[in-house]
């Protein structure tokens, strides 16, 4: 029902935005499959083909947790979000911080916490920061299920490979960011689904307020939110905003109240500058 409604609304937006088409800028959606010299293809298995075996059951549970975190991992979630609200289409969308291939690049060293991180560590980081929740214990069958799902999505991607579709595709702002202008963008392009109070509606999750991501979340960084919004919002209508509009509206939503994240003070412990990447 939600999906149907959101599809109908998406279509309505699409029609109402069609006059904006000419403003589409140079950035383009990533190709779903790489051609030419790029060695790795974006060709994840579809969730419908998860095997019926015991491992299949685990993978399926992982998929369910990702698309319905509220129901399947309730005790670990402190807001109204599901993983798939940001890792769109269950992590299968190459423009929305896809899960495809990630098992090949973890464990990896990350400057944010200055240590090696397993895939499970990174998943827990999103539970704590993006879902305002808490980390699942290392032996949790749910945590293992999410890792199994991501590992299954990474089949065929060689260990240590560079994944062209990894993370959100960053954009540049060409002038100083203007959150007053972002407020206008929000009113004309976002309120329709996210509500004038930003607290979410039947068809879209909150973008600020107590049920949103924390100040320590990746999405709480303006450059990251701008990248996500540019390529994915309005939903079903990615790449319709100019880069400046995406930055302005990202700055506007990230300036609104949202849950605190006390652990943020300990980020980048080696005193390094925050690195603008998920890695
Ligand atoms: C047609 C409805 C629609 C419009 C318009 C829309 N969104 Fe969204 N947005 C969604 C939906 C639905 C999701 C969750 C996606 C999913 O679960 O597949 C979402 C997710 C998000 C998220 C990540 C999840 C969260 O809630 O934090 C952000 C940030 C966001 N939208 C920002 C925006 C901004 C900014 C605009 C205006 C430029 C906008 N959206 C316009 C429907 C919409
Ligand atoms: C509010 C949005 C949001 C939600 C909800 C969210 N994440 Fe994330 N996640 C992000 C962003 C943004 C990044 C960093 C992407 C970038 O920097 O390009 C990220 C990064 C990640 C990464 C590392 C990706 C990489 O390329 O190394 C993993 C794994 C991950 N998230 C898993 C999850 C899981 C599992 C859930 C649900 C339990 C979840 N996330 C919920 C926004 C979110």
Coordinates of C-alpha atoms and ligand atoms in Angstrom, one line a residue:
X1 CA 0.0 0.0 0.0
X2 CA 2.8 2.4 1.1
X3 CA 4.7 1.5 -2.1
X4 CA 1.7 2.0 -4.3
X5 CA 0.9 5.4 -2.7
X6 CA 4.5 6.5 -3.0
X7 CA 4.6 5.3 -6.7
X8 CA 1.5 7.4 -7.4
X9 CA 2.9 10.4 -5.6
X10 CA 6.2 9.9 -7.3
X11 CA 4.3 10.0 -10.6
X12 CA 2.4 13.1 -9.7
X13 CA 5.7 14.8 -8.7
X14 CA 7.2 13.6 -12.0
X15 CA 4.5 15.3 -14.0
X16 CA 4.5 18.4 -11.9
X17 CA 8.3 18.7 -12.2
X18 CA 8.6 18.0 -15.9
X19 CA 9.2 21.7 -16.6
X20 CA 12.4 21.4 -14.7
X21 CA 14.0 18.8 -17.0
X22 CA 16.2 21.3 -18.8
X23 CA 17.9 22.2 -15.5
X24 CA 19.4 18.8 -15.2
X25 CA 23.2 19.3 -14.9
X26 CA 26.2 17.4 -15.9
X27 CA 26.1 14.7 -13.3
X28 CA 24.5 11.6 -14.5
X29 CA 23.1 8.5 -12.7
X30 CA 25.6 5.7 -12.5
X31 CA 25.3 3.1 -15.2
X32 CA 23.7 0.0 -13.7
X33 CA 26.4 -2.0 -15.5
X34 CA 29.9 -0.9 -16.3
X35 CA 31.2 -1.1 -19.9
X36 CA 34.6 -0.7 -21.6
X37 CA 37.7 -1.2 -19.5
X38 CA 36.0 -1.3 -16.0
X39 CA 36.5 -4.8 -14.8
X40 CA 33.7 -5.1 -12.3
X41 CA 30.0 -5.2 -13.2
X42 CA 27.1 -4.1 -11.1
X43 CA 25.1 -7.3 -11.4
X44 CA 23.7 -8.3 -8.0
X45 CA 21.5 -11.3 -7.6
X46 CA 17.8 -10.3 -7.1
X47 CA 16.4 -11.1 -3.6
X48 CA 13.8 -13.3 -5.3
X49 CA 16.6 -15.7 -6.1
X50 CA 17.8 -16.3 -2.6
X51 CA 18.2 -20.1 -2.2
X52 CA 15.9 -22.1 0.0
X53 CA 18.8 -23.6 2.1
X54 CA 19.6 -22.7 5.7
X55 CA 22.1 -20.1 4.5
X56 CA 19.3 -18.8 2.2
X57 CA 17.1 -18.4 5.3
X58 CA 19.8 -16.3 6.9
X59 CA 20.2 -14.2 3.8
X60 CA 16.5 -13.7 3.6
X61 CA 16.3 -12.6 7.2
X62 CA 19.1 -10.1 6.5
X63 CA 17.1 -8.7 3.6
X64 CA 13.9 -8.4 5.8
X65 CA 15.9 -6.5 8.5
X66 CA 17.2 -4.1 5.9
X67 CA 13.8 -3.3 4.3
X68 CA 11.8 -3.5 7.6
X69 CA 14.2 -2.6 10.3
X70 CA 11.4 -1.3 12.4
X71 CA 9.8 -4.7 12.7
X72 CA 12.8 -7.0 12.6
X73 CA 15.3 -5.2 14.7
X74 CA 13.0 -3.0 16.9
X75 CA 15.0 -3.2 20.1
X76 CA 18.0 -1.7 18.4
X77 CA 16.3 1.2 16.6
X78 CA 15.6 4.5 18.2
X79 CA 13.8 6.4 15.4
X80 CA 11.4 5.7 12.6
X81 CA 13.9 4.8 9.9
X82 CA 14.6 1.6 8.1
X83 CA 18.0 0.9 6.4
X84 CA 16.3 0.9 3.0
X85 CA 15.1 4.6 3.5
X86 CA 18.7 5.6 2.7
X87 CA 20.2 2.4 1.2
X88 CA 17.4 2.5 -1.3
X89 CA 15.8 -0.7 -2.7
X90 CA 17.2 -2.9 0.0
X91 CA 20.8 -1.8 -0.8
X92 CA 20.5 -2.7 -4.5
X93 CA 20.4 0.9 -5.8
X94 CA 23.8 1.8 -7.3
X95 CA 23.1 5.5 -6.6
X96 CA 22.2 5.2 -2.9
X97 CA 25.2 3.8 -1.0
X98 CA 24.6 0.3 -2.3
X99 CA 25.5 -2.8 -0.3
X100 CA 26.5 -4.6 -3.4
X101 CA 30.2 -5.6 -3.3
X102 CA 30.9 -4.4 0.2
X103 CA 31.9 -7.7 1.6
X104 CA 34.9 -7.5 -0.7
X105 CA 36.2 -4.3 0.8
X106 CA 35.8 -5.1 4.5
X107 CA 37.5 -5.4 7.0
X108 CA 39.0 -2.0 6.3
X109 CA 40.8 0.7 8.2
X110 CA 38.7 3.8 8.8
X111 CA 40.0 7.2 9.9
X112 CA 36.7 8.1 11.7
X113 CA 37.5 5.6 14.5
X114 CA 41.2 5.0 13.6
X115 CA 41.0 1.2 13.6
X116 CA 40.2 -1.8 11.4
X117 CA 36.4 -2.2 10.9
X118 CA 34.6 -5.3 10.0
X119 CA 31.4 -5.1 7.9
X120 CA 29.5 -5.9 11.1
X121 CA 31.2 -2.9 12.9
X122 CA 30.1 -0.7 10.0
X123 CA 26.5 -2.0 10.1
X124 CA 26.4 -1.3 13.8
X125 CA 27.7 2.2 13.2
X126 CA 24.6 2.9 11.1
X127 CA 22.4 1.3 13.9
X128 CA 23.9 3.7 16.4
X129 CA 24.1 6.9 14.3
X130 CA 21.6 6.7 11.5
X131 CA 18.9 4.8 13.4
X132 CA 19.6 6.5 16.7
X133 CA 19.7 3.0 18.2
X134 CA 22.3 0.7 19.7
X135 CA 24.9 -1.8 18.4
X136 CA 23.8 -5.4 18.0
X137 CA 26.1 -7.9 19.9
X138 CA 28.8 -9.5 17.7
X139 CA 27.1 -13.0 18.1
X140 CA 23.6 -11.6 17.3
X141 CA 21.9 -13.8 14.7
X142 CA 20.4 -10.6 13.2
X143 CA 23.7 -8.9 12.8
X144 CA 25.1 -12.1 11.2
X145 CA 22.0 -12.2 8.9
X146 CA 22.6 -8.6 7.7
X147 CA 26.3 -9.5 7.0
X148 CA 25.2 -12.7 5.2
X149 CA 22.8 -10.7 3.0
X150 CA 25.5 -8.2 2.1
X151 CA 28.0 -11.0 1.5
X152 CA 25.5 -12.7 -0.8
X153 CA 25.1 -9.4 -2.7
X154 CA 28.9 -9.3 -3.1
X155 CA 29.2 -12.6 -4.8
X156 CA 31.6 -12.4 -7.7
X157 CA 33.3 -9.2 -6.6
X158 CA 36.9 -10.0 -6.0
X159 CA 38.3 -9.2 -2.5
X160 CA 39.9 -5.8 -2.3
X161 CA 38.4 -4.6 -5.6
X162 CA 37.7 -1.0 -6.2
X163 CA 33.9 -0.7 -6.5
X164 CA 32.9 2.0 -8.9
X165 CA 29.4 2.4 -7.5
X166 CA 30.5 2.5 -3.9
X167 CA 29.1 5.3 -1.6
X168 CA 27.1 8.3 -2.7
X169 CA 28.3 10.2 -5.7
X170 CA 29.7 13.5 -4.3
X171 CA 28.8 16.8 -5.9
X172 CA 30.4 20.3 -5.6
X173 CA 28.7 23.5 -4.5
X174 CA 29.6 26.3 -6.8
X175 CA 28.7 29.2 -4.5
X176 CA 28.3 29.6 -0.8
X177 CA 25.6 27.4 0.6
X178 CA 22.4 29.2 1.4
X179 CA 20.0 27.5 3.7
X180 CA 17.3 30.2 3.3
X181 CA 17.2 29.3 -0.3
X182 CA 17.2 25.6 0.9
X183 CA 14.0 26.4 2.9
X184 CA 12.3 27.4 -0.4
X185 CA 13.5 24.3 -2.2
X186 CA 12.2 22.2 0.7
X187 CA 8.8 24.0 0.5
X188 CA 8.5 23.4 -3.3
X189 CA 10.1 20.0 -3.7
X190 CA 10.0 18.1 -0.5
X191 CA 7.1 19.1 1.7
X192 CA 4.8 17.1 -0.5
X193 CA 6.1 13.8 0.9
X194 CA 8.1 14.7 4.0
X195 CA 5.6 17.2 5.4
X196 CA 6.0 20.9 6.1
X197 CA 7.3 20.1 9.6
X198 CA 9.9 17.6 8.1
X199 CA 8.5 15.0 10.5
X200 CA 7.5 12.6 7.7
X201 CA 4.1 11.5 6.4
X202 CA 2.4 8.2 5.4
X203 CA 4.6 8.1 2.3
X204 CA 8.0 9.3 3.4
X205 CA 10.2 9.1 6.5
X206 CA 11.1 12.1 8.7
X207 CA 14.1 14.3 7.7
X208 CA 14.4 16.0 11.0
X209 CA 13.0 15.9 14.5
X210 CA 13.2 13.2 17.2
X211 CA 12.5 10.3 14.8
X212 CA 15.2 11.2 12.4
X213 CA 18.9 10.4 12.1
X214 CA 21.3 11.7 14.7
X215 CA 23.8 14.6 14.4
X216 CA 26.6 11.9 14.3
X217 CA 25.0 10.2 11.2
X218 CA 26.7 10.2 7.8
X219 CA 23.6 11.9 6.5
X220 CA 24.0 14.7 9.0
X221 CA 27.0 16.0 7.0
X222 CA 25.8 18.5 4.5
X223 CA 28.0 17.2 1.7
X224 CA 26.7 13.6 2.2
X225 CA 23.1 14.7 2.4
X226 CA 23.5 16.8 -0.7
X227 CA 24.9 13.9 -2.6
X228 CA 22.0 11.6 -1.5
X229 CA 19.4 14.2 -2.3
X230 CA 20.9 15.1 -5.7
X231 CA 20.9 11.6 -6.9
X232 CA 17.7 10.3 -5.3
X233 CA 15.3 13.0 -4.3
X234 CA 12.5 13.8 -4.9
X235 CA 12.0 10.0 -4.8
X236 CA 11.8 8.5 -8.3
X237 CA 13.1 11.9 -9.6
X238 CA 16.8 11.9 -8.9
X239 CA 19.1 14.3 -10.8
X240 CA 16.3 16.8 -11.2
X241 CA 17.7 19.4 -8.7
X242 CA 20.7 21.6 -9.5
X243 CA 23.8 20.9 -7.4
X244 CA 23.3 24.2 -5.6
X245 CA 19.7 23.4 -4.7
X246 CA 20.7 20.0 -3.4
X247 CA 23.4 21.6 -1.2
X248 CA 21.0 24.4 0.0
X249 CA 18.2 22.0 0.9
X250 CA 20.7 19.6 2.6
X251 CA 22.0 22.5 4.7
X252 CA 18.5 23.5 5.6
X253 CA 17.3 20.0 6.8
X254 CA 20.6 19.4 8.6
X255 CA 20.2 22.7 10.5
X256 CA 16.9 21.5 12.0
X257 CA 16.7 19.8 15.4
X258 CA 17.6 16.1 15.5
X259 CA 18.8 13.6 18.1
X260 CA 22.1 14.2 19.7
X261 CA 25.0 11.7 19.3
X262 CA 27.4 12.2 22.2
X263 CA 30.0 9.8 20.7
X264 CA 30.6 12.3 17.9
X265 CA 33.1 14.1 20.1
X266 CA 35.4 11.1 19.8
X267 CA 35.4 10.9 16.0
X268 CA 38.7 11.1 14.1
X269 CA 40.7 10.4 17.3
X270 CA 44.0 10.9 15.7
X271 CA 43.1 14.6 15.3
X272 CA 42.8 14.2 11.5
X273 CA 40.5 16.2 9.5
X274 CA 37.1 14.5 8.9
X275 CA 37.4 12.5 5.7
X276 CA 34.4 12.9 3.4
X277 CA 33.9 9.3 2.5
X278 CA 32.2 6.2 4.0
X279 CA 35.6 4.4 4.1
Ligands
LIG1 C1 7.5 11.7 -4.0 C2 7.8 11.7 -2.5 C3 9.1 12.4 -2.1 C4 9.6 13.6 -2.3 C5 8.9 14.7 -3.1 C6 10.8 13.7 -1.6 N1 11.1 12.6 -1.0 FE1 12.7 12.2 0.2 N2 12.1 10.3 0.5 C7 10.9 9.8 0.0 C8 10.8 8.4 0.4 C9 9.6 7.5 0.1 C10 12.0 8.1 1.1 C11 12.4 6.8 1.6 C12 12.8 5.9 0.4 C13 12.6 4.5 0.5 O1 12.4 3.9 1.6 O2 12.6 3.8 -0.6 C14 12.7 9.4 1.2 C15 14.0 9.5 1.8 C16 14.6 10.7 2.0 C17 15.8 10.8 2.8 C18 16.6 9.7 3.6 C19 15.7 9.2 4.7 C20 15.4 10.2 5.7 O3 14.2 10.4 6.0 O4 16.3 10.8 6.3 C21 16.1 12.2 2.8 C22 17.3 12.8 3.5 C23 15.2 12.8 1.9 N3 14.3 11.9 1.5 C24 15.2 14.1 1.6 C25 14.4 14.7 0.6 C26 14.5 16.1 0.2 C27 15.5 17.1 0.6 C28 13.5 16.3 -0.8 C29 13.2 17.5 -1.6 C30 14.3 17.9 -2.5 C31 12.7 15.0 -0.8 N4 13.3 14.1 0.0 C32 11.6 14.9 -1.6 C33 9.9 10.5 -0.7 C34 10.1 11.7 -1.2
LIG2 C1 19.6 8.1 7.5 C2 20.2 7.3 6.4 C3 20.8 6.0 6.7 C4 20.2 4.9 7.3 C5 18.8 4.8 7.9 C6 21.2 3.8 7.3 N1 22.3 4.2 6.7 FE1 24.0 3.1 6.4 N2 24.9 4.7 5.6 C7 24.3 6.0 5.3 C8 25.2 6.8 4.7 C9 24.9 8.3 4.2 C10 26.4 6.1 4.5 C11 27.7 6.6 3.9 C12 27.7 6.7 2.4 C13 28.7 7.6 1.8 O1 29.5 8.3 2.6 O2 28.9 7.6 0.6 C14 26.2 4.8 5.1 C15 27.1 3.8 5.1 C16 26.8 2.5 5.4 C17 27.7 1.3 5.2 C18 29.1 1.4 4.6 C19 29.1 1.6 3.1 C20 30.5 1.5 2.5 O3 30.5 1.8 1.3 O4 31.4 1.2 3.1 C21 27.0 0.2 5.6 C22 27.5 -1.2 5.6 C23 25.7 0.6 6.1 N3 25.6 2.0 5.9 C24 24.7 -0.2 6.5 C25 23.5 0.2 7.0 C26 22.5 -0.7 7.6 C27 22.6 -2.2 7.7 C28 21.5 0.1 8.0 C29 20.3 -0.3 8.8 C30 20.5 -1.1 10.0 C31 21.8 1.5 7.7 N4 23.0 1.5 7.1 C32 21.0 2.5 7.9 C33 23.0 6.3 5.6 C34 22.1 5.5 6.3

